[in-house]
Short mmCIF file of C-alpha atoms and ligand atoms in Angstrom, two decimals:
data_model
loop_
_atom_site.label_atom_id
_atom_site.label_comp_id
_atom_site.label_asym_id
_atom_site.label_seq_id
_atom_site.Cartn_x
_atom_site.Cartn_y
_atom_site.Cartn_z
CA UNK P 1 -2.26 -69.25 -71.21
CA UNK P 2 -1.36 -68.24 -67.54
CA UNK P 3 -4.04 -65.62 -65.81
CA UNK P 4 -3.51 -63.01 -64.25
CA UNK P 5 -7.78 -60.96 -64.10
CA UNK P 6 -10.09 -63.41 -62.37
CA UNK P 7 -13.79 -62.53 -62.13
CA UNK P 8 -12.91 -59.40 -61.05
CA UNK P 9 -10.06 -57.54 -61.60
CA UNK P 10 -6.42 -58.61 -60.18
CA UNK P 11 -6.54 -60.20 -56.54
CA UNK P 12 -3.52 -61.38 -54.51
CA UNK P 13 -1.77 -61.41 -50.79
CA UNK P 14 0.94 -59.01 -50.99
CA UNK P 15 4.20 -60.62 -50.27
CA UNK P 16 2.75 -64.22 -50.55
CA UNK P 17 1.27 -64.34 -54.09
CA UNK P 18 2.25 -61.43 -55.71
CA UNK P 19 5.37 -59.77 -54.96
CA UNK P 20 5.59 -56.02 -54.64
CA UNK P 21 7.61 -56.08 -57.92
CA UNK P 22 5.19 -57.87 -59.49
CA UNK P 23 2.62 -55.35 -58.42
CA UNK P 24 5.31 -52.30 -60.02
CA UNK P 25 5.08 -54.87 -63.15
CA UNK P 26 1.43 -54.88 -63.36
CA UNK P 27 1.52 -51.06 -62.98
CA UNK P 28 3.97 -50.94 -65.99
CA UNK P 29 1.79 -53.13 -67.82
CA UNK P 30 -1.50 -51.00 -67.47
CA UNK P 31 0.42 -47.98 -68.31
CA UNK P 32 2.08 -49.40 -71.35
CA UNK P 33 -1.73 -50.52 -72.48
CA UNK P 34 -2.86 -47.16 -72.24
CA UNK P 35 0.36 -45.19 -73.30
CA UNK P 36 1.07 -41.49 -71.43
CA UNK P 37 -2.53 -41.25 -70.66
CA UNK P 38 -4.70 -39.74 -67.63
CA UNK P 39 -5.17 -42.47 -64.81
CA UNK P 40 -7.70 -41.89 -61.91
CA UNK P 41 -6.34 -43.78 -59.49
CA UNK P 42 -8.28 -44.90 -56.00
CA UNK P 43 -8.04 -47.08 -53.01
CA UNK P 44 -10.03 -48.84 -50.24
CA UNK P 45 -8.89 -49.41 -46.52
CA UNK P 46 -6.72 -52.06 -46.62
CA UNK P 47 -3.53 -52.27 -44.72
CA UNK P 48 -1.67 -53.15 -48.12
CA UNK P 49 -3.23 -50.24 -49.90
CA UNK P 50 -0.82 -47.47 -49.62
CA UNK P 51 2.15 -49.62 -50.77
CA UNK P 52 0.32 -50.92 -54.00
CA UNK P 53 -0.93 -47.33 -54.60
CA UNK P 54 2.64 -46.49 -54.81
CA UNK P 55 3.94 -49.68 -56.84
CA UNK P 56 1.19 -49.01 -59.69
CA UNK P 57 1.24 -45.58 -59.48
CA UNK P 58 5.19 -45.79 -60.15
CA UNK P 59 4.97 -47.61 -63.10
CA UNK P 60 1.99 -45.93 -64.35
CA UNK P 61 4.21 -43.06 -64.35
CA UNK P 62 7.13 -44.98 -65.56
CA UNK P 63 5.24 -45.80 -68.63
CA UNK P 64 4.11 -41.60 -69.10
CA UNK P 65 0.65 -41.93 -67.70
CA UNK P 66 -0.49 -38.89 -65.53
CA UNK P 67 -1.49 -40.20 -62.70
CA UNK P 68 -4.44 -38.64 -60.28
CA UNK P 69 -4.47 -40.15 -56.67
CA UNK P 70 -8.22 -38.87 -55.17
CA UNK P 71 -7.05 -41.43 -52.33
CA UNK P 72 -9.97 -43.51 -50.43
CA UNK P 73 -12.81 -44.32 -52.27
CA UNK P 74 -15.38 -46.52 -52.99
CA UNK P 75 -15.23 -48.49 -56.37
CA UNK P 76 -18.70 -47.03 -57.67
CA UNK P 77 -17.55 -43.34 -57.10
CA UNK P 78 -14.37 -44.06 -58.29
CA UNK P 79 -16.01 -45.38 -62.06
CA UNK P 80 -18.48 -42.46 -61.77
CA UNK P 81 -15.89 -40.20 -61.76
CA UNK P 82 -13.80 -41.67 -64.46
CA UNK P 83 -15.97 -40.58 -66.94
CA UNK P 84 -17.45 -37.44 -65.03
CA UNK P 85 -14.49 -36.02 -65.15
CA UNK P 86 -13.18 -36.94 -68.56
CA UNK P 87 -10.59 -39.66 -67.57
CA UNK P 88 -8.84 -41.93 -69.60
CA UNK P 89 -8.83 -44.75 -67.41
CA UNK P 90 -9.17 -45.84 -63.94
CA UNK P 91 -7.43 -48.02 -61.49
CA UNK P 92 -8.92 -48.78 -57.76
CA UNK P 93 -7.01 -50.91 -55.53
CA UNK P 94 -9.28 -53.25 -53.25
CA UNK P 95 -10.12 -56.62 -52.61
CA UNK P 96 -14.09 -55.76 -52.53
CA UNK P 97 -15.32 -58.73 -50.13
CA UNK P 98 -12.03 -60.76 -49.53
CA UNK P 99 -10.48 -61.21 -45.97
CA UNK P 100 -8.04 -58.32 -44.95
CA UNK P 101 -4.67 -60.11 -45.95
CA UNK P 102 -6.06 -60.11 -50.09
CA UNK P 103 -5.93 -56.94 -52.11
CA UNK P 104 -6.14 -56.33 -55.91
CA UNK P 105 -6.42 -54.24 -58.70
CA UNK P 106 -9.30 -52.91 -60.38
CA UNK P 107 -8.92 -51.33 -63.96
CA UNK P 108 -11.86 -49.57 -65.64
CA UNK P 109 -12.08 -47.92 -69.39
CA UNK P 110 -12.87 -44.41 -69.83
CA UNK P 111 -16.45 -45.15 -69.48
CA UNK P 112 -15.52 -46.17 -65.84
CA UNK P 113 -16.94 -49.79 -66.48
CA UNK P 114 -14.06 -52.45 -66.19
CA UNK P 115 -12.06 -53.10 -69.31
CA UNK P 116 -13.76 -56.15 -71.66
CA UNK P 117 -12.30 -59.23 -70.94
CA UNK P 118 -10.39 -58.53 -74.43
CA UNK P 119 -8.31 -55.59 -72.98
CA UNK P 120 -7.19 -57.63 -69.90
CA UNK P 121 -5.61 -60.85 -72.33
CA UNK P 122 -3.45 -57.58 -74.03
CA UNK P 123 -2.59 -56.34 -70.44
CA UNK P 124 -1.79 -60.27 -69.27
CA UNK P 125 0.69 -60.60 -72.75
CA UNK P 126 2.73 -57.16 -71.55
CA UNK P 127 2.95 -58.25 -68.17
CA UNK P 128 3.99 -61.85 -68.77
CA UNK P 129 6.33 -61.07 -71.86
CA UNK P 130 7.70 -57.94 -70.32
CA UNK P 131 6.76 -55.61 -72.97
CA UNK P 132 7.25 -52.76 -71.35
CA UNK P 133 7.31 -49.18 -72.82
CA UNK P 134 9.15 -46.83 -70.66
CA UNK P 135 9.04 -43.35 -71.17
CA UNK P 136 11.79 -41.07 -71.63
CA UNK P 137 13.11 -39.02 -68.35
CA UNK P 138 11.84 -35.98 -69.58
CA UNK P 139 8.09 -37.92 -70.28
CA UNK P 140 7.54 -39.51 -67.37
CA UNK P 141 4.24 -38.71 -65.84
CA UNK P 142 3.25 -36.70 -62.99
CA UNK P 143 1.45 -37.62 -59.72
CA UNK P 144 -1.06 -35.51 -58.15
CA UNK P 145 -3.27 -35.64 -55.58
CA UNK P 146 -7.01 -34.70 -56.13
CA UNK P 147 -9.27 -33.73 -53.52
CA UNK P 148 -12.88 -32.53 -53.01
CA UNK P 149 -14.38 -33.98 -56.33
CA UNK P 150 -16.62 -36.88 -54.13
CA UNK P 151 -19.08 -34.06 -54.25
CA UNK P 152 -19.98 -34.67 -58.41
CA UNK P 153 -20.74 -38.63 -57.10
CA UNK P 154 -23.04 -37.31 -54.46
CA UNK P 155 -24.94 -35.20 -56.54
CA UNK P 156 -24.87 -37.83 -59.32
CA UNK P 157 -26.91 -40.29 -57.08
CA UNK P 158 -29.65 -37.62 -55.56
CA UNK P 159 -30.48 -37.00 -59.38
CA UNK P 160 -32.02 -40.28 -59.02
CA UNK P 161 -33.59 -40.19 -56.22
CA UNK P 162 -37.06 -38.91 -55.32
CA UNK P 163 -35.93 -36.15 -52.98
CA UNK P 164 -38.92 -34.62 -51.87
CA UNK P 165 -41.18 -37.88 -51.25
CA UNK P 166 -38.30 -39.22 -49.31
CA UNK P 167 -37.17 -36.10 -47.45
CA UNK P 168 -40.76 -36.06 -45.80
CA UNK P 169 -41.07 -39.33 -44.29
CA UNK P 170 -37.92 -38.71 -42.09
CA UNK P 171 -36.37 -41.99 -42.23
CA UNK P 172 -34.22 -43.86 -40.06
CA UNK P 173 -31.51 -45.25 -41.67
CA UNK P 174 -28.70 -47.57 -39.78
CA UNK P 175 -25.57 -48.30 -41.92
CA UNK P 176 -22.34 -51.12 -42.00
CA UNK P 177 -19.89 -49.58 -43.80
CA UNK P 178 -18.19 -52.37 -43.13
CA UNK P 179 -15.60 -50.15 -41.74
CA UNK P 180 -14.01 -49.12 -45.11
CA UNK P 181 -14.61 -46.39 -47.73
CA UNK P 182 -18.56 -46.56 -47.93
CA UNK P 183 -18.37 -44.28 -44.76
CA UNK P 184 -17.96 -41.69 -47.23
CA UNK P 185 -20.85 -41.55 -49.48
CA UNK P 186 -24.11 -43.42 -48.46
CA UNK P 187 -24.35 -41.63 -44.65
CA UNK P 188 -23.76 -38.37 -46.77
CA UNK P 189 -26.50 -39.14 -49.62
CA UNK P 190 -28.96 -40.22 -47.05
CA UNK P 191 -28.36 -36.96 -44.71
CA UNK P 192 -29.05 -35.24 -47.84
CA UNK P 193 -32.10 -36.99 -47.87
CA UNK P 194 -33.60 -35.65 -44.76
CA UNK P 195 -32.78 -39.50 -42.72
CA UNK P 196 -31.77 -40.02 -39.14
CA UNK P 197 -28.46 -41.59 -40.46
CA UNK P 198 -26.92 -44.12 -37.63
CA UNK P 199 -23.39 -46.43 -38.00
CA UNK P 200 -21.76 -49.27 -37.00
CA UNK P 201 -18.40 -50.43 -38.03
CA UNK P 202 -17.92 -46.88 -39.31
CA UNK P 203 -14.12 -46.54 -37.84
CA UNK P 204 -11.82 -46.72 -41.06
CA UNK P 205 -9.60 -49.63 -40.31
CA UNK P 206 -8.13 -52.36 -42.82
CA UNK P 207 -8.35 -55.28 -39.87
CA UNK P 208 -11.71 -55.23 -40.70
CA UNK P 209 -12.24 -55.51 -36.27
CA UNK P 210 -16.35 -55.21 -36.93
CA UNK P 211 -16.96 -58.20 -39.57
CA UNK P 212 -15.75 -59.72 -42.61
CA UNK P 213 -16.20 -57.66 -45.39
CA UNK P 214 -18.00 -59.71 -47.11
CA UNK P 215 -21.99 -58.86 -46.53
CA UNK P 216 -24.12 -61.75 -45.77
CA UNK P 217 -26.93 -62.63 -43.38
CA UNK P 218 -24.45 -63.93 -41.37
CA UNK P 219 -21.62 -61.40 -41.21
CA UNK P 220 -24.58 -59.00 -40.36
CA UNK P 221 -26.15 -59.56 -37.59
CA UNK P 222 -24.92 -57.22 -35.10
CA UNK P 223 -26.48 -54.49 -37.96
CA UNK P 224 -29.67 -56.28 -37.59
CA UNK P 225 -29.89 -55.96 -34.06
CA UNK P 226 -28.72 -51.74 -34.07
CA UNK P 227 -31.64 -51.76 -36.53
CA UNK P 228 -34.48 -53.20 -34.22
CA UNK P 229 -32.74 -51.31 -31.13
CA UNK P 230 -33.13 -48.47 -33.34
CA UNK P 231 -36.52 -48.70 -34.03
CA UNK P 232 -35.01 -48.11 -37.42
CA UNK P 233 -36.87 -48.34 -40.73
CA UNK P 234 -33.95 -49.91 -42.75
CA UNK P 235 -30.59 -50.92 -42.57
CA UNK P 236 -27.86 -51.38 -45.16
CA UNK P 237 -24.08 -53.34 -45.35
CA UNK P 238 -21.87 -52.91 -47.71
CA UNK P 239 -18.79 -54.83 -48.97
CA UNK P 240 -15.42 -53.59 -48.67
CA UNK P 241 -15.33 -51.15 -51.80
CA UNK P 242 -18.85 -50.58 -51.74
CA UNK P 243 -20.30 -51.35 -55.01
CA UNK P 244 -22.61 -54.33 -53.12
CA UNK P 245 -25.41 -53.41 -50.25
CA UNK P 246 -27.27 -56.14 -48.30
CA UNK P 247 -31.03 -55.15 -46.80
CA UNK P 248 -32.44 -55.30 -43.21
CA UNK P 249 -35.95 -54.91 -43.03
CA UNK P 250 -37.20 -52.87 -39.97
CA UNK P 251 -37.92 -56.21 -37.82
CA UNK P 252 -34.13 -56.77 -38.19
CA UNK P 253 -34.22 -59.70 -41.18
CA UNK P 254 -31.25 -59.38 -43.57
CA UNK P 255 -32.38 -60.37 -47.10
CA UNK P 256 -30.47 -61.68 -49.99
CA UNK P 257 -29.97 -59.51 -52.53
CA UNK P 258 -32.07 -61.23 -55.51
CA UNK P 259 -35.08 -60.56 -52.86
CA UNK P 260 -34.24 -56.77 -52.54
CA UNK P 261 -33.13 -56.32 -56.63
CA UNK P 262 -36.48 -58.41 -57.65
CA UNK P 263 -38.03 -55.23 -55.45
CA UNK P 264 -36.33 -52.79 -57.07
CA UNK P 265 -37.21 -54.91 -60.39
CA UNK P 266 -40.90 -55.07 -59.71
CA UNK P 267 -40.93 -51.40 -59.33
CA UNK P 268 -39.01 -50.11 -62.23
CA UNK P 269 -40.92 -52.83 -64.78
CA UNK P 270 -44.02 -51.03 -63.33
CA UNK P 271 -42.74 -47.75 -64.53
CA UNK P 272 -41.19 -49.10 -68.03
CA UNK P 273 -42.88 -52.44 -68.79
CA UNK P 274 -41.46 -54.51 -71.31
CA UNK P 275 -37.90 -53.52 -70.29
CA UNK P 276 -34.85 -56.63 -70.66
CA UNK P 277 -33.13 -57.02 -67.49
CA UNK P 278 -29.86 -58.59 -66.73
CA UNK P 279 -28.62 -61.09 -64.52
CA UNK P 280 -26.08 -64.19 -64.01
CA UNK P 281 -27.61 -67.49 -64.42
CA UNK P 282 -27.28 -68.06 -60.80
CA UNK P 283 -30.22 -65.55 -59.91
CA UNK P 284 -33.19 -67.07 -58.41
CA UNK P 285 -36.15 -67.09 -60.14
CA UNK P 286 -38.30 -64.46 -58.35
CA UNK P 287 -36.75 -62.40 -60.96
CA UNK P 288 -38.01 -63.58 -63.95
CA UNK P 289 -41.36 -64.59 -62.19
CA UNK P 290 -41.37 -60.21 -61.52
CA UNK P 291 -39.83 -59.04 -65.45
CA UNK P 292 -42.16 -61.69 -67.11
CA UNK P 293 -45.64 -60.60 -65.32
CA UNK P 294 -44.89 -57.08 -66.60
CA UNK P 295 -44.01 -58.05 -70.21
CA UNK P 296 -40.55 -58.00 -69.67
CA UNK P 297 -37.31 -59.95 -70.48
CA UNK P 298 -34.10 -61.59 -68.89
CA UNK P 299 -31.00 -61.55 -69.82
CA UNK P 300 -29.00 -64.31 -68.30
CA UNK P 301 -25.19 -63.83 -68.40
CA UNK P 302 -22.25 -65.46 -66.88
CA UNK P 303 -21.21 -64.79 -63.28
CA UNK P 304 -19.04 -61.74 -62.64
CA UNK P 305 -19.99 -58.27 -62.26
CA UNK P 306 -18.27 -57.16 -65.45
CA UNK P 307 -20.59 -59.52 -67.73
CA UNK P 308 -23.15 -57.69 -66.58
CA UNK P 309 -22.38 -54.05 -67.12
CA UNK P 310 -20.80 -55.09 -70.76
CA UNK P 311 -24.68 -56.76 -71.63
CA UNK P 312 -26.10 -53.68 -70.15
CA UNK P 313 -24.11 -51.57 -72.39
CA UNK P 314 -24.56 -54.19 -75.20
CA UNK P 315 -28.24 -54.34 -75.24
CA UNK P 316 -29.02 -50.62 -74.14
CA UNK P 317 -30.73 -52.54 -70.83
CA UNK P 318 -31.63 -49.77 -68.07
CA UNK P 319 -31.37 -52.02 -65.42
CA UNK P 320 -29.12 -55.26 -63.82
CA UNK P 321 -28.94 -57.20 -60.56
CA UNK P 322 -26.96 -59.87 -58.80
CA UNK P 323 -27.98 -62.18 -56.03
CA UNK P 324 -25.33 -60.87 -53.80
CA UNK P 325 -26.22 -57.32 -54.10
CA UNK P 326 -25.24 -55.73 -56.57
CA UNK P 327 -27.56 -53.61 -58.30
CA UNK P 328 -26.42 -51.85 -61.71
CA UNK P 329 -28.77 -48.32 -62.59
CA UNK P 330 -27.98 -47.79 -66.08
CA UNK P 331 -29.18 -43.98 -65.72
CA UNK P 332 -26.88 -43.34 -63.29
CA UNK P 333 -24.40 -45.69 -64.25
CA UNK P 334 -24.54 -49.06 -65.24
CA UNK P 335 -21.78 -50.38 -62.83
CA UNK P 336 -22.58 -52.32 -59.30
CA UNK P 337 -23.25 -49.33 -56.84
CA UNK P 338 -24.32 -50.43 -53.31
CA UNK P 339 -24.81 -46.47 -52.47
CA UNK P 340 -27.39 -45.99 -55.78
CA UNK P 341 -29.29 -49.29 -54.40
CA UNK P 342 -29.84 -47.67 -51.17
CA UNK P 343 -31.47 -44.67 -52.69
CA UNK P 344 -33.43 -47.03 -55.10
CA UNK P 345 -34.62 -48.67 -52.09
CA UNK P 346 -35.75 -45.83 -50.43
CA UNK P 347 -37.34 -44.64 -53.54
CA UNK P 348 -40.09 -47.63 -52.96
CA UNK P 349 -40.13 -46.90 -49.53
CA UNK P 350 -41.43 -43.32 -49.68
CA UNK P 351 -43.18 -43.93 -53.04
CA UNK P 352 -45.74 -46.70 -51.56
CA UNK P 353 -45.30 -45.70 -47.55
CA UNK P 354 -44.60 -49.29 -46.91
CA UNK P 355 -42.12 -50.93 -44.47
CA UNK P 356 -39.67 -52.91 -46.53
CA UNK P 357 -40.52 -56.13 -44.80
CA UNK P 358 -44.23 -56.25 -46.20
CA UNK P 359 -42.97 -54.85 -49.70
CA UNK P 360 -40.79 -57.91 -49.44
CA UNK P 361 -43.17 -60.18 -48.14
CA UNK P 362 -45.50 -59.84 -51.77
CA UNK P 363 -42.96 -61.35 -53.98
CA UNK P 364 -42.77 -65.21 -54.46
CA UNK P 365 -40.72 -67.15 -52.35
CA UNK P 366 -37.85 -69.47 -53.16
CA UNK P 367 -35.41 -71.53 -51.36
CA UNK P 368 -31.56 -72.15 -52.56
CA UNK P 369 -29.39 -74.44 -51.23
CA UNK P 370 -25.31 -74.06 -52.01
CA UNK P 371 -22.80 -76.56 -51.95
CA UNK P 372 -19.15 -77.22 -53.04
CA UNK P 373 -17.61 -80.47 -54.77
CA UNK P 374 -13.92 -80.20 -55.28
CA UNK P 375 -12.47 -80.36 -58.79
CA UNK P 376 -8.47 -79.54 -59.58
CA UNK P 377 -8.09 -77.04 -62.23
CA UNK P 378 -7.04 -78.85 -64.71
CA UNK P 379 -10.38 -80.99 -65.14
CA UNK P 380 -13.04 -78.21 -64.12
CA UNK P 381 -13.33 -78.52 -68.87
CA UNK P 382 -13.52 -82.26 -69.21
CA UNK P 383 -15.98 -82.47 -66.14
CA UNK P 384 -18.15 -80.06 -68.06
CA UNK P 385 -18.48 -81.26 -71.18
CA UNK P 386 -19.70 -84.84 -69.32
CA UNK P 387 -22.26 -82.57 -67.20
CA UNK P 388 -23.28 -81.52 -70.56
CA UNK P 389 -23.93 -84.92 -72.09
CA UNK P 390 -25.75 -86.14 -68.87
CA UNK P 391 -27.75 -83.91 -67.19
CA UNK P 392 -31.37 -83.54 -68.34
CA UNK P 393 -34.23 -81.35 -67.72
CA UNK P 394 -36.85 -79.51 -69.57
CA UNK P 395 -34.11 -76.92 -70.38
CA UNK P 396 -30.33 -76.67 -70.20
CA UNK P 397 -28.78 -73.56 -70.24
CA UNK P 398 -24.82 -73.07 -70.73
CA UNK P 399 -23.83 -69.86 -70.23
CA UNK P 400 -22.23 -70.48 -67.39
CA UNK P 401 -21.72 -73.84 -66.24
CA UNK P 402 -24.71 -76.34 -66.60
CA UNK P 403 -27.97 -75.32 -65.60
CA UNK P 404 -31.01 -77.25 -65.51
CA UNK P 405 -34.93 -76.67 -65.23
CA UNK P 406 -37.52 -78.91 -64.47
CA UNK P 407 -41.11 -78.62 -64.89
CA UNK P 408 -42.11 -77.38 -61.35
CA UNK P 409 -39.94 -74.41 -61.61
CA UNK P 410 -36.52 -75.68 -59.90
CA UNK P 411 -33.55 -75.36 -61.02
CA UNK P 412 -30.17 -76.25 -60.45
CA UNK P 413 -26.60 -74.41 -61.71
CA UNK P 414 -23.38 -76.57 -61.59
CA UNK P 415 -20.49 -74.22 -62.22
CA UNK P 416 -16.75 -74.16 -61.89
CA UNK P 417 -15.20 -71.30 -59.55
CA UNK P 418 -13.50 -69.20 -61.34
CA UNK P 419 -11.06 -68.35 -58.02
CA UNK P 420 -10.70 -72.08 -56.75
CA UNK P 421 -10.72 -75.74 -57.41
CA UNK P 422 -14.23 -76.21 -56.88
CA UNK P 423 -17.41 -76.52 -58.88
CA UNK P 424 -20.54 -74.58 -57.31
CA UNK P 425 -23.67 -76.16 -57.06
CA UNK P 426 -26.89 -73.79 -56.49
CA UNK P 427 -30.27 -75.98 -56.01
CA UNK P 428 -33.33 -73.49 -56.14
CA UNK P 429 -37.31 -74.36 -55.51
CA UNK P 430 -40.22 -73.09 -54.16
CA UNK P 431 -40.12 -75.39 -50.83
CA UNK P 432 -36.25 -75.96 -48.83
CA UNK P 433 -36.60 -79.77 -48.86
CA UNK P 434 -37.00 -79.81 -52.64
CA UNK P 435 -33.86 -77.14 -53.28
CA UNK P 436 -32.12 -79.45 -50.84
CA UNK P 437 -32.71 -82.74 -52.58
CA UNK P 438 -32.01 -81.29 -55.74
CA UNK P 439 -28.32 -80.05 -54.63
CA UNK P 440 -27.26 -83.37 -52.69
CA UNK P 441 -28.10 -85.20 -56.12
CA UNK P 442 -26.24 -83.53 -58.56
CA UNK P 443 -23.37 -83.02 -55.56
CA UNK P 444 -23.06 -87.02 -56.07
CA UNK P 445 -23.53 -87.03 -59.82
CA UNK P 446 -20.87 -84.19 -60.13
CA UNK P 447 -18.41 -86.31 -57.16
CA UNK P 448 -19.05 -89.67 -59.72
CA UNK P 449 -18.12 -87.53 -63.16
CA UNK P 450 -15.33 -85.96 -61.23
CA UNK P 451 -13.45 -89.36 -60.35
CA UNK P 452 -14.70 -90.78 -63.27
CA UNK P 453 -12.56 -87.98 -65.08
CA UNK P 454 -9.64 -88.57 -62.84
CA UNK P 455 -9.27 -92.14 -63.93
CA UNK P 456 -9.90 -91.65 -67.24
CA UNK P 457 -7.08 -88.84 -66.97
CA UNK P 458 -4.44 -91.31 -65.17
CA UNK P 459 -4.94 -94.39 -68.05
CA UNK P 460 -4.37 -92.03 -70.89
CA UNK P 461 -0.95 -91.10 -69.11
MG1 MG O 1 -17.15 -55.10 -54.08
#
């Protein structure tokens, strides 16, 4: 069965691997899935965006869908508004984190979550089969451009937040917008919110000049330094399309995101103990160490954004997290929302009048180690039903992958890519030498099953 959805959503290079007919295809496809409804459509800043807007929109139409363009956007406003404003579906076109040259194609249900993975195969069958539906001349849907409704977003976050508490301590607040579409919605919620509001990368510009759009300790440093030049009390980076944020503390150290969610974590069990909380398997362990001391549960899923909101939903779960910062607020919304984190964050802030870095510095501490072992395609199943059969631990888990526990509270996640020919290895313990030697070993266990695999492979042919 050829694939067109990966983890999230459609991704391609225009021109290179998907055509811009194949892009009018996919937007005749989506439109013959949801037949002559009302599409919210949206876009982030990339160079590419404008002439995919177009393709989909045209066969959207094509097909008798409506379509509503509300132009640039970040993803989480664009889902929020979905169902605020009574949508039948919802399409955003970004490539969230990827390089400039990607872009892709977001679609979400009329709950503005993305469609279940169930919806996508039907989608996939149109598109590859050419099932088209075309309407009639006299049915073919309109296009019209919406403007001013990023207001009902805005408002939708400051219900969560605790407006007066924060509004009094005056904040600082220095923000990446990685130059894309988050320019338009944190700065604003935090002005709201009584903070000195200060940018970088803040020039709307699909080259991405500032940094890769992908936020990491690494990609932001330059925000770490505007934040300690500052004097600032926190700083935040988002991703391309805005649905991730990445913390700096107020001495200028970036923090991964399963440091700042197990915060946020730690402070909502303390309000509703006993609550389930959801999270892919790759998660470190401060989480659970946080939901379990306060009676509480986790809920491990696969990795992917989208098997996280569907559990939420599933379960009735308030709350979800990912390590690279995503943070899902079932009141508000339970979608990844980088600008809802931010407020969350600042929620702790002014609740306990503590700098982030000592709020931080309370939680337990683990190392993880990454690393990569290359595995074509085509064997990424038969390598992982040997994992299966060899690895062992005091637990396995397979959700996702193989993971494996051992008795001083490491753990180690083998699991294929779902993007390239790789498997991903996560090693995580309480001390870096131990996460370390745990990831180099199963590196060579998974390198031995892998050519073992190969050979096995070439003897049956
Ligand atoms: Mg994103």
């Amino acid at each position: 069965m050829r694939r067109l959805f990966g983890t999230n959503g459609v991704r391609f290079i225009l021109g290179k691997t998907m055509s811009i007919s194949d892009i009018l295809r996919l937007g005749l496809a989506i439109g013959t899935f949801f037949k002559g409804k009302k599409c919210l459509m949206g876009r982030d800043v990339r160079l590419t965006g404008e002439a995919v807007a177009s393709a989909i929109s045209s066969g959207l139409m094509s097909t008798g869908c409506t379509v509503y363009d509300v132009g640039l956007i970040t993803t989480p406003a664009l889902q929020y508004l979905v169902r605020r404003l009574g949508f039948d579906f919802g399409v955003m076109i970004t490539a969230s984190h990827n390089p400039p040259e990607f872009n892709g194609v977001k679609v979400m249900d009329s709950d503005g979550v993305e469609i279940p993975r169930e919806k996508e195969v039907v989608i996939e069958d149109i598109y590859f089969r050419n099932k088209f539906e075309y309407a009639n001349w006299d049915k073919v849907g309109d296009y019209k451009v919406l403007q001013g409704v990023l207001d009902y977003y805005i408002e939708g976050v400051l219900e969560h937040a605790k407006i007066d508490e924060i509004t009094e301590r005056r904040f600082t607040v220095v923000v990446d917008p990685a130059n894309s579409v988050p320019v338009f919605t944190t700065p604003e919620v935090l002005k709201r919110l009584n903070c000195r509001v200060m940018t970088i990368n803040a020039n709307l510009d699909g080259d991405f000049p500032g940094r890769e759009p992908e936020p990491r300790p690494d990609t932001l440093r330059e925000l770490a330094e505007a934040v300690k030049t500052a004097g600032a009390d926190l700083g935040v980076g988002h991703d391309g399309d805005g649905d991730r944020a990445i913390f700096v503390d107020e001495e200028g150290t970036v923090h991964w995101g399963d440091r700042t969610g197990a915060l946020i974590v730690k402070f909502f069990m303390e309000e509703h103990p006993g609550e389930k909380i959801v999270t892919p398997v790759s998660t470190s362990k401060v989480v659970e160490d946080v939901v379990k001391k306060h009676g509480g549960e986790v809920v491990y899923t696969r990795v992917g954004s989208i098997n996280v909101s569907r559990k939420m939903m599933e379960i009735g779960a308030k709350l979800g997290l990912e390590e690279n910062g995503g943070i899902f607020y079932g009141p508000h919304h339970p979608v990844r929302d980088g600008t809802m984190a931010t407020v969350l964050i600042l929620n702790i802030m002014a609740k306990t009048g503590e700098e982030l870095s000592k709020l931080l510095s309370t939680l337990p501490r683990y190392h993880q180690f990454k690393l990569k072992v290359p595995c074509p395609e085509e064997l990424k199943e038969p390598v992982l039903k040997r994992l299966r059969e060899e690895v062992k631990g005091v637990k396995v888990e397979t959700i996702d992958g193989v993971k494996v526990w051992y008795s001083d509270g490491s753990w180690v996640l083998m699991r294929p890519s779902g993007t390239e020919p790789i498997y991903r290895i996560y090693g995580e313990a309480p001390d870096e030498d131990r996460a370390r030697e745990l990831s180099r070993k199963h590196e060579e266990l998974l390198r031995r099953i892998v050519e073992e695999v190969k050979e096995e492979v070439k003897e049956v042919k």
